[in-house]
XYZ file of C-alpha atoms in Angstrom:
330
model
C 0.007 -0.037 0.047
C 1.324 3.425 -0.935
C 1.363 5.715 2.056
C 2.249 9.420 2.290
C 3.595 10.788 5.676
C 4.157 14.392 6.642
C 5.398 15.953 9.773
C 7.562 14.514 12.642
C 6.619 11.195 14.097
C 6.670 12.878 17.555
C 3.675 14.917 16.624
C 0.002 14.144 17.306
C -0.921 11.224 14.941
C -3.597 11.829 12.329
C -4.688 9.142 9.926
C -6.628 10.490 6.811
C -8.661 7.969 4.781
C -9.900 9.011 1.351
C -13.213 8.118 -0.276
C -14.266 6.345 -3.449
C -12.938 7.374 -6.941
C -10.193 9.518 -5.300
C -6.881 8.935 -3.552
C -4.842 10.329 -0.762
C -4.077 13.377 -2.947
C -7.689 14.453 -2.552
C -6.633 15.771 0.955
C -4.164 18.207 -0.500
C -6.331 21.333 -0.336
C -6.800 20.675 3.446
C -3.108 19.828 4.207
C -1.933 23.376 3.497
C -3.937 24.438 6.553
C -2.835 21.852 9.039
C -0.006 22.382 11.637
C 3.396 21.379 10.500
C 4.132 19.504 13.753
C 1.254 16.958 13.297
C 2.195 13.477 12.068
C -0.050 12.937 9.097
C -0.573 9.559 7.427
C -2.347 9.242 4.216
C -2.752 5.846 2.633
C -3.929 5.162 -0.847
C -6.603 2.385 -0.466
C -6.163 -0.612 -2.652
C -7.049 0.156 -6.355
C -6.534 3.949 -5.856
C -3.626 6.316 -6.281
C -0.361 4.378 -6.241
C -1.438 1.379 -4.365
C -1.746 -2.051 -6.049
C -5.134 -2.945 -7.749
C -5.785 -5.917 -5.407
C -9.124 -7.559 -5.785
C -11.950 -6.707 -3.222
C -14.041 -9.387 -1.662
C -17.390 -7.446 -1.329
C -18.877 -10.161 0.922
C -16.631 -8.846 3.667
C -18.233 -5.378 3.375
C -15.407 -2.792 3.732
C -13.175 -5.112 5.710
C -10.562 -5.586 2.917
C -9.878 -1.875 3.067
C -10.011 -1.719 6.846
C -7.601 -4.672 7.097
C -5.108 -2.875 4.818
C -5.251 0.312 6.929
C -5.294 -1.407 10.388
C -1.363 -1.881 10.506
C -1.033 1.788 10.082
C -3.330 2.434 13.040
C -1.409 0.038 15.062
C 2.046 1.707 14.153
C 0.597 5.002 15.290
C -0.055 3.648 18.702
C -3.067 4.888 20.747
C -5.005 8.248 20.806
C -4.996 8.378 16.975
C -7.266 10.997 15.285
C -8.917 9.254 12.313
C -10.313 11.559 9.632
C -12.267 9.934 6.868
C -14.232 11.068 3.789
C -17.183 9.464 2.087
C -16.570 5.727 1.592
C -13.474 6.146 3.705
C -15.916 7.047 6.582
C -17.204 3.558 6.314
C -13.702 2.129 6.342
C -13.193 4.287 9.519
C -16.318 2.922 11.127
C -15.115 -0.662 10.348
C -11.756 0.228 12.121
C -13.802 1.607 15.083
C -15.672 -1.747 15.365
C -12.411 -3.764 15.415
C -9.866 -1.450 17.098
C -11.725 1.119 19.385
C -8.928 1.312 21.836
C -6.531 2.854 19.271
C -8.859 5.590 18.114
C -8.672 8.825 20.171
C -11.223 10.680 18.013
C -13.049 10.040 14.823
C -13.956 12.754 12.175
C -16.540 11.579 9.588
C -16.792 13.757 6.581
C -19.785 13.162 4.438
C -19.729 9.425 5.379
C -21.484 6.522 3.689
C -24.476 5.514 5.900
C -23.767 2.810 8.523
C -26.369 0.859 6.562
C -24.577 1.158 3.233
C -25.455 2.834 0.091
C -29.052 2.492 -1.456
C -31.608 -0.195 -1.055
C -32.942 0.540 2.520
C -36.165 2.390 3.386
C -35.925 3.598 6.994
C -33.791 4.804 9.808
C -33.099 1.216 10.972
C -31.824 0.122 7.629
C -34.797 -2.142 6.561
C -34.060 -3.569 3.015
C -36.335 -2.266 0.216
C -36.226 -5.727 -1.418
C -34.917 -9.162 -0.229
C -32.126 -9.192 -2.768
C -31.103 -5.472 -2.170
C -32.105 -4.585 -5.760
C -30.653 -1.273 -7.025
C -27.358 -1.484 -5.185
C -23.802 -2.543 -5.883
C -21.729 -2.837 -9.093
C -24.565 -2.730 -11.485
C -25.987 0.508 -10.179
C -23.391 2.788 -11.552
C -23.420 4.962 -14.767
C -21.803 2.892 -17.391
C -20.620 5.912 -19.406
C -18.869 7.247 -16.324
C -17.033 3.919 -15.909
C -16.086 3.881 -19.598
C -14.708 7.443 -19.494
C -12.881 6.918 -16.179
C -11.127 3.831 -17.622
C -10.146 5.725 -20.669
C -8.576 8.557 -18.565
C -10.859 11.136 -20.202
C -10.057 14.673 -19.035
C -12.520 16.521 -21.368
C -15.934 17.905 -20.834
C -17.307 16.499 -24.153
C -19.654 14.003 -22.432
C -22.015 14.705 -19.716
C -20.677 11.764 -17.640
C -17.000 12.599 -17.991
C -14.969 12.447 -14.687
C -14.325 16.248 -14.906
C -18.032 16.913 -15.316
C -18.893 14.622 -12.416
C -16.227 16.230 -10.255
C -17.654 19.658 -10.931
C -21.326 18.572 -10.624
C -21.222 16.271 -7.662
C -17.982 16.449 -5.590
C -18.952 19.926 -4.348
C -21.864 22.234 -4.140
C -23.305 23.573 -7.400
C -21.169 26.336 -8.842
C -18.076 25.622 -6.631
C -14.831 26.512 -8.448
C -12.044 24.059 -7.746
C -9.595 26.627 -9.301
C -5.910 25.530 -9.543
C -6.719 22.300 -7.658
C -9.028 20.949 -10.276
C -6.279 19.097 -12.262
C -4.887 17.603 -8.976
C -8.360 16.427 -7.850
C -9.164 14.954 -11.278
C -5.890 12.944 -11.191
C -7.120 11.390 -8.043
C -10.417 10.312 -9.719
C -8.515 8.925 -12.742
C -6.233 6.816 -10.495
C -9.169 4.422 -9.826
C -8.570 0.906 -10.964
C -11.459 -0.349 -13.213
C -12.883 -3.940 -13.320
C -15.255 -6.385 -11.716
C -12.931 -6.899 -8.801
C -12.185 -3.229 -8.432
C -14.459 -0.333 -9.351
C -17.366 -0.675 -9.827
C -17.638 -4.411 -9.207
C -19.913 -7.091 -10.548
C -23.631 -7.387 -10.385
C -26.517 -9.841 -10.703
C -29.932 -9.808 -12.403
C -32.969 -9.201 -10.270
C -36.723 -9.627 -10.671
C -37.115 -6.529 -8.624
C -36.876 -2.907 -9.907
C -34.583 -1.753 -11.380
C -33.552 -5.104 -12.602
C -30.170 -5.636 -10.949
C -28.807 -6.570 -7.550
C -25.410 -6.610 -5.999
C -22.631 -9.010 -6.857
C -19.690 -10.263 -4.694
C -16.701 -8.452 -5.899
C -15.609 -4.855 -6.208
C -15.912 -1.524 -4.605
C -19.604 -0.560 -4.983
C -20.661 -4.051 -3.669
C -18.790 -3.483 -0.475
C -21.246 -0.643 0.359
C -24.368 -2.605 -0.649
C -26.465 -3.132 2.425
C -26.359 -6.788 1.389
C -22.835 -6.884 2.775
C -22.421 -3.789 4.870
C -23.858 -2.958 8.283
C -21.727 -0.799 10.560
C -24.434 0.057 13.051
C -22.559 -2.023 15.616
C -20.473 0.946 16.396
C -23.101 1.784 19.069
C -21.705 -1.098 21.130
C -18.022 -0.498 20.988
C -15.896 0.047 24.100
C -14.215 2.411 24.599
C -16.244 5.009 22.524
C -14.084 7.763 21.102
C -15.831 11.104 20.398
C -17.188 11.347 16.810
C -17.228 14.668 14.844
C -19.564 14.553 11.842
C -19.088 17.118 9.105
C -21.431 17.439 6.196
C -22.765 20.052 3.710
C -26.402 20.640 3.112
C -25.859 20.669 -0.633
C -24.276 17.183 -0.766
C -25.682 15.457 -3.921
C -23.937 12.094 -3.215
C -24.640 11.285 0.497
C -28.095 12.715 1.096
C -31.625 11.769 1.855
C -32.192 12.591 -1.757
C -29.033 11.385 -3.357
C -28.494 11.672 -7.045
C -26.539 8.374 -6.886
C -29.484 6.466 -5.314
C -31.478 4.782 -8.043
C -34.657 5.083 -5.955
C -34.255 8.896 -5.987
C -33.492 8.915 -9.657
C -36.644 6.748 -10.257
C -38.605 9.240 -8.141
C -37.405 11.979 -10.426
C -38.427 10.118 -13.472
C -34.796 9.612 -14.523
C -34.818 5.792 -14.293
C -38.053 4.297 -15.832
C -40.407 1.931 -14.066
C -40.007 3.202 -10.513
C -42.645 1.310 -8.501
C -43.323 4.314 -6.205
C -42.585 5.721 -2.760
C -44.249 2.942 -0.777
C -42.476 0.091 -2.407
C -39.058 1.793 -3.148
C -38.442 5.023 -1.290
C -35.128 6.879 -1.467
C -32.671 5.886 1.245
C -32.664 8.361 4.189
C -28.766 8.359 4.297
C -28.331 11.353 6.608
C -31.143 10.341 8.910
C -29.706 6.867 9.235
C -26.184 8.262 10.220
C -27.823 10.650 12.716
C -29.966 7.839 14.209
C -26.860 5.548 14.721
C -24.809 8.417 16.150
C -27.642 9.351 18.542
C -27.628 5.714 19.799
C -23.940 5.842 20.113
C -24.362 8.822 22.409
C -27.108 7.264 24.372
C -24.819 4.323 25.074
C -22.020 6.491 26.559
C -20.407 7.999 23.537
C -20.501 11.565 22.231
C -20.862 13.045 18.810
C -20.962 16.569 17.340
C -22.678 17.350 14.038
C -21.512 20.185 11.783
C -23.894 21.012 8.951
C -22.395 23.657 6.644
C -24.786 25.748 4.506
C -23.957 25.966 0.794
C -21.402 23.090 0.936
C -21.511 19.846 -0.969
C -19.772 16.497 -0.684
C -16.225 17.791 0.014
C -16.245 20.200 2.932
C -12.470 19.926 3.405
C -11.980 21.101 -0.292
C -14.735 23.736 -0.192
C -13.884 25.151 3.102
C -10.439 23.940 4.053
C -9.624 26.689 6.593
C -12.892 25.970 8.475
C -12.292 22.243 8.293
C -8.794 22.666 9.658
C -10.130 24.680 12.616
C -12.476 21.834 13.484
C -9.665 19.411 13.369
C -7.484 21.530 15.594
C -10.236 21.478 18.168
C -10.434 17.754 17.886
C -6.723 17.011 18.024
C -6.326 19.630 20.757
C -2.618 20.433 20.067
């Protein structure tokens, strides 16, 4: 696994875990605002950045990624601040399930719901269909995958990586400025294939006609294989800080990446309706689990930033850094 380290090993340890279709380089806009004496450790998850494109066993949920990162957590000792974005938030919650004693504080930025991505109907993660139809590797836009694999840097097609970055990785109208090429590089580092991104899929008799497979990235987040709600029972319980934007189009109660929401909008034909297939309440699910976490002796703080999308640390890096300084405390 490729790992970038910055700052002296004697400084407060901070482990930063990136999200899907990006790499450790996606943290760069934030790093400029962090104290130089912190010991920052930034891995590239398997299949991203400069790390090998190892296969992903989705039947283990996000455990393959967490198992890769766990030795870094062990090397950093105890009282580690773990900062995680999007899918990385799920990896961090898996680490919390398995190594709570090593985590001093957890910062979740626009994290995947503890009940996975898509295919659930309520705050307790009840499946919409028995086979979790509409989730996993078959749920992705095929044109985006094709253009990602081709390394496309243009804006010629609506689903090009650059257009997706501009439309969904931040709030509408946000200007990435001089960082756009760097952040696009992180997207294009994604390894493509059935065992990587997006993963495989299976046919389903339920709308929209596909169900999750057993391999690859998107299947790891299907509720068929992922349930992180057990964090409410861990001991010890480090404090959790949850940072999200109210304009997030990816992790939302009305996500544009949830096929049920797209069906509701008339963008995917045949949607069976709200009663049978409602959009996943992603934000509500995360809040419900974190409230249970607090009720069982933990603590969490929620920061909801107005006018911010899926990448608060890119859109408001100075403000994000200020929150981290409060969490790390030195």
